[in-house]
CSV table of C-alpha atoms in Angstrom, one decimal:
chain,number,residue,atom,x,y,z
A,15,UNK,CA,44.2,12.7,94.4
A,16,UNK,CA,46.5,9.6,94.3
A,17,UNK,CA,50.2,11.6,92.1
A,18,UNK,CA,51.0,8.6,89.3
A,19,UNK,CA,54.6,8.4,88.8
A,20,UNK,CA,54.5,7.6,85.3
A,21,UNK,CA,54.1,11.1,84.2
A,22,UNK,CA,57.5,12.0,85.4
A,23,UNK,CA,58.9,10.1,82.4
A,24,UNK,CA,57.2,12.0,79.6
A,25,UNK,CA,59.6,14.7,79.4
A,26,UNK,CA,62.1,12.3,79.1
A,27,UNK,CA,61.1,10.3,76.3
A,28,UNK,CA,60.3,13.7,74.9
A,29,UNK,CA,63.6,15.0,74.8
A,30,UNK,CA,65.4,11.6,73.6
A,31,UNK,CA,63.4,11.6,70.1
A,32,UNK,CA,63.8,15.5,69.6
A,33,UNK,CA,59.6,16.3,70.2
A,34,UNK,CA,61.1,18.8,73.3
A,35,UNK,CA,63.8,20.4,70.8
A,36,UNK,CA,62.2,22.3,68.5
A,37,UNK,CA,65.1,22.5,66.4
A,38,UNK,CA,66.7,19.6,66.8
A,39,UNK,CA,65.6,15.8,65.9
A,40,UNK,CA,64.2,14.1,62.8
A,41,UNK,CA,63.2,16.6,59.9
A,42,UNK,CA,60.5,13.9,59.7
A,43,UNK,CA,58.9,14.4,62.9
A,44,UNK,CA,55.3,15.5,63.2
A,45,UNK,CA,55.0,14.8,59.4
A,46,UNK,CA,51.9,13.1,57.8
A,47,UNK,CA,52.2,9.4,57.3
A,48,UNK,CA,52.7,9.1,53.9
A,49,UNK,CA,49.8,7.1,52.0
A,50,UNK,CA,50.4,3.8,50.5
A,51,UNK,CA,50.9,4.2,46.9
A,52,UNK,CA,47.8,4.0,45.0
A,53,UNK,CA,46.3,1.2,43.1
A,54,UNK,CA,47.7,-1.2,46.2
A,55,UNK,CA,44.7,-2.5,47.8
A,56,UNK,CA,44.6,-2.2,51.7
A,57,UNK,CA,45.9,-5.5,53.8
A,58,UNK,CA,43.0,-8.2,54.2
A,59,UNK,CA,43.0,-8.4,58.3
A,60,UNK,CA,45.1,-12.0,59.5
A,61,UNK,CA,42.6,-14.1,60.4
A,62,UNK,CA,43.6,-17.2,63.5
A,63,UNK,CA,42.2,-21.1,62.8
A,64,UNK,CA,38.8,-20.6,64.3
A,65,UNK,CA,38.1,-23.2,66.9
A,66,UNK,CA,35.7,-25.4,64.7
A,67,UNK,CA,38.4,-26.6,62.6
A,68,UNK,CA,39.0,-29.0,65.1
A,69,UNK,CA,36.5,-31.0,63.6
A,70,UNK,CA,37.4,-30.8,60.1
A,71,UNK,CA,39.4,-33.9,58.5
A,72,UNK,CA,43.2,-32.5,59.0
A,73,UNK,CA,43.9,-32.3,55.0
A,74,UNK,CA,40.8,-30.1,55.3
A,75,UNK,CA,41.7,-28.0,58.0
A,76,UNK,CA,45.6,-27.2,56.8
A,77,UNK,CA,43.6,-26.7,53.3
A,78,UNK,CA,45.0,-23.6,51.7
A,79,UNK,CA,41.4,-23.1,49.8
A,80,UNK,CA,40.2,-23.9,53.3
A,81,UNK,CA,41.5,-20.6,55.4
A,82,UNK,CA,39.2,-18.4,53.2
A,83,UNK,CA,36.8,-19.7,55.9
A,84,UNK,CA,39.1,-18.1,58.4
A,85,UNK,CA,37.1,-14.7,58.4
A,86,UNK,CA,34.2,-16.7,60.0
A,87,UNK,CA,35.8,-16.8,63.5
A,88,UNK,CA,32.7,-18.4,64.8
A,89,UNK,CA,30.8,-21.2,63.9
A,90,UNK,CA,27.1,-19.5,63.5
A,91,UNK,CA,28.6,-16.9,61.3
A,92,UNK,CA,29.7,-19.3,59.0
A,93,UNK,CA,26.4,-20.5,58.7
A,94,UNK,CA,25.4,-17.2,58.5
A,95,UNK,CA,27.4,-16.3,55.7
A,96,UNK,CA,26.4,-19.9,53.6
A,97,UNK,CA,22.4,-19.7,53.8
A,98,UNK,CA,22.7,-15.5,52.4
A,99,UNK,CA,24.9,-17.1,49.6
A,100,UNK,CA,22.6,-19.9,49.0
A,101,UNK,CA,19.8,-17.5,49.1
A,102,UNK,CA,21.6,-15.2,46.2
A,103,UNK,CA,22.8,-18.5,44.1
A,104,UNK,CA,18.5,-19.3,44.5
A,105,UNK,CA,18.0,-15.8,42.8
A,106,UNK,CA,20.3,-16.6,40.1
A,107,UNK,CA,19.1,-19.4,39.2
A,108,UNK,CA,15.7,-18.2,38.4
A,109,UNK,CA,16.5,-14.9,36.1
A,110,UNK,CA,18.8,-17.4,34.7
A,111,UNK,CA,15.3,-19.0,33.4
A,112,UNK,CA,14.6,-15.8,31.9
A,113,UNK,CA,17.4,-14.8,30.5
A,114,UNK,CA,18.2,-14.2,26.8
A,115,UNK,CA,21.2,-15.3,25.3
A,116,UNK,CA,22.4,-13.8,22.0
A,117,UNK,CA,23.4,-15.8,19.6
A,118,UNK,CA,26.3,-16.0,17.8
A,119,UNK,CA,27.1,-14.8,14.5
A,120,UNK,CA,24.9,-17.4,11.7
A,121,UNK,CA,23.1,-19.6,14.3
A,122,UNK,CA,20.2,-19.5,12.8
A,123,UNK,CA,18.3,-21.4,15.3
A,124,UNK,CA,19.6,-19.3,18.6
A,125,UNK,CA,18.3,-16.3,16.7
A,126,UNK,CA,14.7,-17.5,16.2
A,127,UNK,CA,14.4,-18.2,19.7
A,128,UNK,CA,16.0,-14.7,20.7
A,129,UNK,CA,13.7,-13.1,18.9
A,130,UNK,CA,10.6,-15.5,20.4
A,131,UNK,CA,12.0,-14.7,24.0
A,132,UNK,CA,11.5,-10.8,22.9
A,133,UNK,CA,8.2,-11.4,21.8
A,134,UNK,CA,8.4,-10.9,18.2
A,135,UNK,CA,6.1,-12.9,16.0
A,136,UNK,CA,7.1,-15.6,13.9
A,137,UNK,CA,4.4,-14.1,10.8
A,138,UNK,CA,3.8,-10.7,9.7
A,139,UNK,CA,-0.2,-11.7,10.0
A,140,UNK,CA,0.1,-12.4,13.9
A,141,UNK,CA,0.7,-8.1,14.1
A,142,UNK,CA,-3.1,-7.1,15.2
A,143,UNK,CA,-2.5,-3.0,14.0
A,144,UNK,CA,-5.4,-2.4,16.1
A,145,UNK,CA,-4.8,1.2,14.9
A,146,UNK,CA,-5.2,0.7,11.1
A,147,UNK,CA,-8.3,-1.5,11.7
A,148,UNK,CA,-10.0,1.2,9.7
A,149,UNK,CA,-7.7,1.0,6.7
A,150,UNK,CA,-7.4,-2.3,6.4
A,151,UNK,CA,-11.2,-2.2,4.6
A,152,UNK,CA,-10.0,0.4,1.9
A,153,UNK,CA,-6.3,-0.8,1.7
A,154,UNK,CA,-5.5,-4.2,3.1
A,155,UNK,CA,-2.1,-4.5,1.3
A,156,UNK,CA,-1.1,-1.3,2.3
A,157,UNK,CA,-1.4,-2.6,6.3
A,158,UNK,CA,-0.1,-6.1,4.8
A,159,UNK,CA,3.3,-3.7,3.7
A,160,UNK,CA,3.4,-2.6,7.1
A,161,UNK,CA,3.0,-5.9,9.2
A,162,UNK,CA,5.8,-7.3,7.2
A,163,UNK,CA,7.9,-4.2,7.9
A,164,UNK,CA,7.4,-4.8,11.4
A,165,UNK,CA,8.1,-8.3,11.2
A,166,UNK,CA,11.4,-8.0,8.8
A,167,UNK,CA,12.5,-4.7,11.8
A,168,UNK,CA,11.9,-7.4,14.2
A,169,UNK,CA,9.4,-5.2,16.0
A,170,UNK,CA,7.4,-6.4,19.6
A,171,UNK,CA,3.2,-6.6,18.8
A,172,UNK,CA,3.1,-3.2,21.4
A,173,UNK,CA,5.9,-1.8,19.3
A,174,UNK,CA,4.1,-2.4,15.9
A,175,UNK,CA,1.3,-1.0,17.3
A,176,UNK,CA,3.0,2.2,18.3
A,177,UNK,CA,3.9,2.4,14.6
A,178,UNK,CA,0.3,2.2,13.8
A,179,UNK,CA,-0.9,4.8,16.4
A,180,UNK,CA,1.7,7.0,14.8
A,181,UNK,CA,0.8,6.2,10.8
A,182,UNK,CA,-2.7,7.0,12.1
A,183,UNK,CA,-1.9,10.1,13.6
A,184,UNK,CA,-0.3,11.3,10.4
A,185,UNK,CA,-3.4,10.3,8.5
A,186,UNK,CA,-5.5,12.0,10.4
A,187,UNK,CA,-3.3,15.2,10.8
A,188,UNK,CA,-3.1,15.1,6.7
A,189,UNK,CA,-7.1,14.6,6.4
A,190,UNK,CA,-7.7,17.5,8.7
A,191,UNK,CA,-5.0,19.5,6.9
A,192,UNK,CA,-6.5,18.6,3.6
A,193,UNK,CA,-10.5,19.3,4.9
A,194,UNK,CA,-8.8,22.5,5.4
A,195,UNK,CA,-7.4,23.6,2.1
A,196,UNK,CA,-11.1,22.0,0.4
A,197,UNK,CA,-12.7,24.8,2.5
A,198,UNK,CA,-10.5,27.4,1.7
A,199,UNK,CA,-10.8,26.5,-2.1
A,200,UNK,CA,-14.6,26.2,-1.8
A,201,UNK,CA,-14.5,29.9,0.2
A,202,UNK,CA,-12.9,31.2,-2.9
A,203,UNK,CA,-14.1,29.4,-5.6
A,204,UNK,CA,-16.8,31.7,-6.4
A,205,UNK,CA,-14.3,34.5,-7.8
A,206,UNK,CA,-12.5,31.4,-9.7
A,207,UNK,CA,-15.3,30.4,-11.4
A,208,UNK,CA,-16.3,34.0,-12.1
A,209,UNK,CA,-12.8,34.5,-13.8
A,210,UNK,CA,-14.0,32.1,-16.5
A,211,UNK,CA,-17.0,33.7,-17.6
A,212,UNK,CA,-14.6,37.3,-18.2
A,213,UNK,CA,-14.7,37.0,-21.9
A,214,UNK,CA,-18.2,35.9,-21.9
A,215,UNK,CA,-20.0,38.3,-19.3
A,216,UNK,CA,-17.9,41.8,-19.9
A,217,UNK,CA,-20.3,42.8,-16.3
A,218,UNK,CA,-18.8,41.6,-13.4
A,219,UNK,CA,-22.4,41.0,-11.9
A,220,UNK,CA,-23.2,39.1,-14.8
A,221,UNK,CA,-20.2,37.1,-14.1
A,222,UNK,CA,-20.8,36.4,-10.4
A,223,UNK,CA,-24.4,35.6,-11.5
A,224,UNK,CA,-23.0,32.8,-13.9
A,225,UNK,CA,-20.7,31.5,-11.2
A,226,UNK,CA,-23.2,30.8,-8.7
A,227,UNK,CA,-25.1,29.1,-11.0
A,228,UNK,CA,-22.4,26.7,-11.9
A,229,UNK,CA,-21.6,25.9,-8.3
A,230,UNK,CA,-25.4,25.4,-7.2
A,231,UNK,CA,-25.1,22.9,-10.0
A,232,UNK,CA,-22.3,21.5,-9.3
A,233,UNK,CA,-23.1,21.1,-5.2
A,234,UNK,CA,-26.7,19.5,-6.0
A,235,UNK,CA,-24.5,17.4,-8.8
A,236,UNK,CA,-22.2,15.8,-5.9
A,237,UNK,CA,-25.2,15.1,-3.6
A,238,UNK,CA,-27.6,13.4,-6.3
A,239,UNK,CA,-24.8,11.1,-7.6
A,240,UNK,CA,-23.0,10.7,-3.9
A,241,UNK,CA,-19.6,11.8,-5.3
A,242,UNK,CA,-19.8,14.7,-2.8
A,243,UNK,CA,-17.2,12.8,0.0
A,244,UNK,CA,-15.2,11.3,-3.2
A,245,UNK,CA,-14.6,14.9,-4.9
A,246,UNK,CA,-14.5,16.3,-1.2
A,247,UNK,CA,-11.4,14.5,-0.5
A,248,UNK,CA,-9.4,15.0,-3.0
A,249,UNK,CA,-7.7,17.8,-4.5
A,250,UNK,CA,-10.3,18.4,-7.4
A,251,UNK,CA,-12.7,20.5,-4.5
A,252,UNK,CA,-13.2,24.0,-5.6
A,253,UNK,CA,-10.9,23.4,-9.0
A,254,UNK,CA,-13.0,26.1,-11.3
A,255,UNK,CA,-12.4,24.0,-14.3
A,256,UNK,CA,-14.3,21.0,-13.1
A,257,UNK,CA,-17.4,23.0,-11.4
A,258,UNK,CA,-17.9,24.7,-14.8
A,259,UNK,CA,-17.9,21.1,-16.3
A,260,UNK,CA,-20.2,19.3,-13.9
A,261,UNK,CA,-22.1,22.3,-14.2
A,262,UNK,CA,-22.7,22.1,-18.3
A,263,UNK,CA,-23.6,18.3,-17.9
A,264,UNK,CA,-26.1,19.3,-15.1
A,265,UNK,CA,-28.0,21.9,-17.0
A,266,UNK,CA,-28.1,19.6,-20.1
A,267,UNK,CA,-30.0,16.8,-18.3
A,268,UNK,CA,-31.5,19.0,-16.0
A,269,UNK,CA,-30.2,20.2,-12.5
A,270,UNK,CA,-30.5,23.0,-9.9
A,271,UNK,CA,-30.4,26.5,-11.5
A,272,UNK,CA,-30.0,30.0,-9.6
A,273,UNK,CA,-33.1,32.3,-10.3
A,274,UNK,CA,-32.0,35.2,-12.8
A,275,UNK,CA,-31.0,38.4,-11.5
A,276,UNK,CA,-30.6,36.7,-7.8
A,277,UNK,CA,-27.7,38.3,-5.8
A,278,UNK,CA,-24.8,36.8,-5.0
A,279,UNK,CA,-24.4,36.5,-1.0
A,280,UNK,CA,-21.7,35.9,1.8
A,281,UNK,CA,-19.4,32.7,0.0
A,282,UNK,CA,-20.0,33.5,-3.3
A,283,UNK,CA,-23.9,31.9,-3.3
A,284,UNK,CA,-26.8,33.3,-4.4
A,285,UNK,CA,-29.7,34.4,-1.8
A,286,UNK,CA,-32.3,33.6,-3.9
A,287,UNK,CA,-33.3,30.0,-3.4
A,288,UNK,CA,-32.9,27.7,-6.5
A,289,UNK,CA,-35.2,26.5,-9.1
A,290,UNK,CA,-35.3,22.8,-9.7
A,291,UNK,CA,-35.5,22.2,-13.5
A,292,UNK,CA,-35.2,18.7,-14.1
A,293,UNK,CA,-35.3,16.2,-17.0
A,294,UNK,CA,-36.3,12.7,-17.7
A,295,UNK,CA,-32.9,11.8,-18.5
A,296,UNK,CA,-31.7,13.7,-15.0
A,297,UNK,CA,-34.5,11.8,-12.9
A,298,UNK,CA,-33.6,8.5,-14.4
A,299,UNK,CA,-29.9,9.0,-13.9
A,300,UNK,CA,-30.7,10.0,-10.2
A,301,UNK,CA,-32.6,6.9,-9.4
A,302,UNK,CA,-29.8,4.6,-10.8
A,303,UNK,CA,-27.4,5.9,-8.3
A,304,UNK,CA,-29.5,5.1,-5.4
């Protein structure tokens, strides 16, 4: 093993800047370096002329906006570099085709075509409302009010129709909601309509008695005239008041009547099955509703 001289002077150069003294030398020695104050960004690295100047026009090459080429030592990374920023400045250019400006503040014309770049139509009749198709029949200027909502809230077609979906869903929730409290009523309708007859019938079997007849009535009423789905719906189902009414005008031109003395069964209906009695008013009225 060849001794190297060198190492001799360690010791040396140790003991003339105080690292062999511990308790001598600079109170600074062995210290962190202390880091450049923050908010100072870090040196860019001196670049040299790269060689391929040389062939540059000399205004060119002593250009000062020219040495930011100076990081490109070599001649292929400068082509390098140009062809990826052409590439990027391609990209631009075409979402710049598809981008939307907003307009300023009262140009009328910049905001119609921001809003046709969105998608938003022009009328309130190009809204399809796919959703209400089955409204429209029953309540076209109901739908009508809600394409020109969407139009003036500057709604997309799929957002309109989102709004439709949802108006739909409501509907639906407040039919089943409504079907709901009809057939609760109509469950308890029986003891209703019984409560009426409590002057007339001082027997509370007399009483039920009456009250099935009036709904047998009033049932066969809805069906013969096809008011049942009109009176189903709405919130006149199972009102006492109005079974006892439809009732009377049954049995006075002739309708379906309970056999006397028949029972009252499960729902407030009689088990006996009913006896048609009808008139040649009844029968004519019948035929002019079919």
């Amino acid at each position: 093993m060849i001794f190297d001289r060198r190492w001799l002077r360690i010791p040396l150069l140790l003991a003339e800047d105080g690292g062999g003294d511990p308790g001598g030398g600079d109170d600074d020695a062995g210290a962190p370096e202390t880091p450049p104050p923050e908010g100072n960004p870090p040196a860019e690295p001196e670049f040299s002329e790269p060689g391929y100047f040389s062939q540059l026009p000399g205004e060119k090459a002593k250009s000062e906006a020219y040495k930011a080429l100076y990081k490109h030592q070599k001649l292929d990374e400068l082509t390098d570099a140009y062809l990826a920023e052409h590439e990027e400045l391609e990209k631009l250019k075409a979402n710049a085709s598809r981008s939307i400006v907003v307009p300023e503040k009262g140009d009328k014309e910049g905001a119609a075509e921001f809003w046709k770049k969105l998608g938003v139509p022009e009328n309130p009749s190009d809204y399809k409302m796919e959703a209400l198709a089955q409204y429209e029949k029953e309540q076209p200027e109901l739908i009508d009010a809600i394409r020109k909502g969407c139009n003036r809230m500057k709604l997309t077609p799929r957002q309109a129709e989102a709004v439709g979906e949802m108006i739909d869903s409501v509907s639906k929730a407040s039919a089943i909601k409504a079907a709901m409290t009809i057939r609760n009523n109509i469950k308890a309708q029986s003891d209703r309509v019984a409560a009426l007859y409590k002057d007339t019938f001082p027997a509370e079997i007399d009483r039920k008695n009456a009250a099935a007849e009036d709904i047998s009535r009033y049932e066969s009423f809805l069906k013969e005239t096809g008011l049942e789905d009109v009176i189903g719906k709405s919130m006149l189902a199972g009102n006492p008041q109005v079974i006892k009414a439809i009732s009377a005008y049954a049995k006075k031109h002739g309708g379906v009547v309970t056999q006397k003395g028949g029972t009252i069964g499960a729902g407030g209906k009689s088990t006996e099955k009913p006896v048609m009695h009808e008139s040649d008013d009844w029968k004519e009225f019948k035929e002019s509703r079919r």
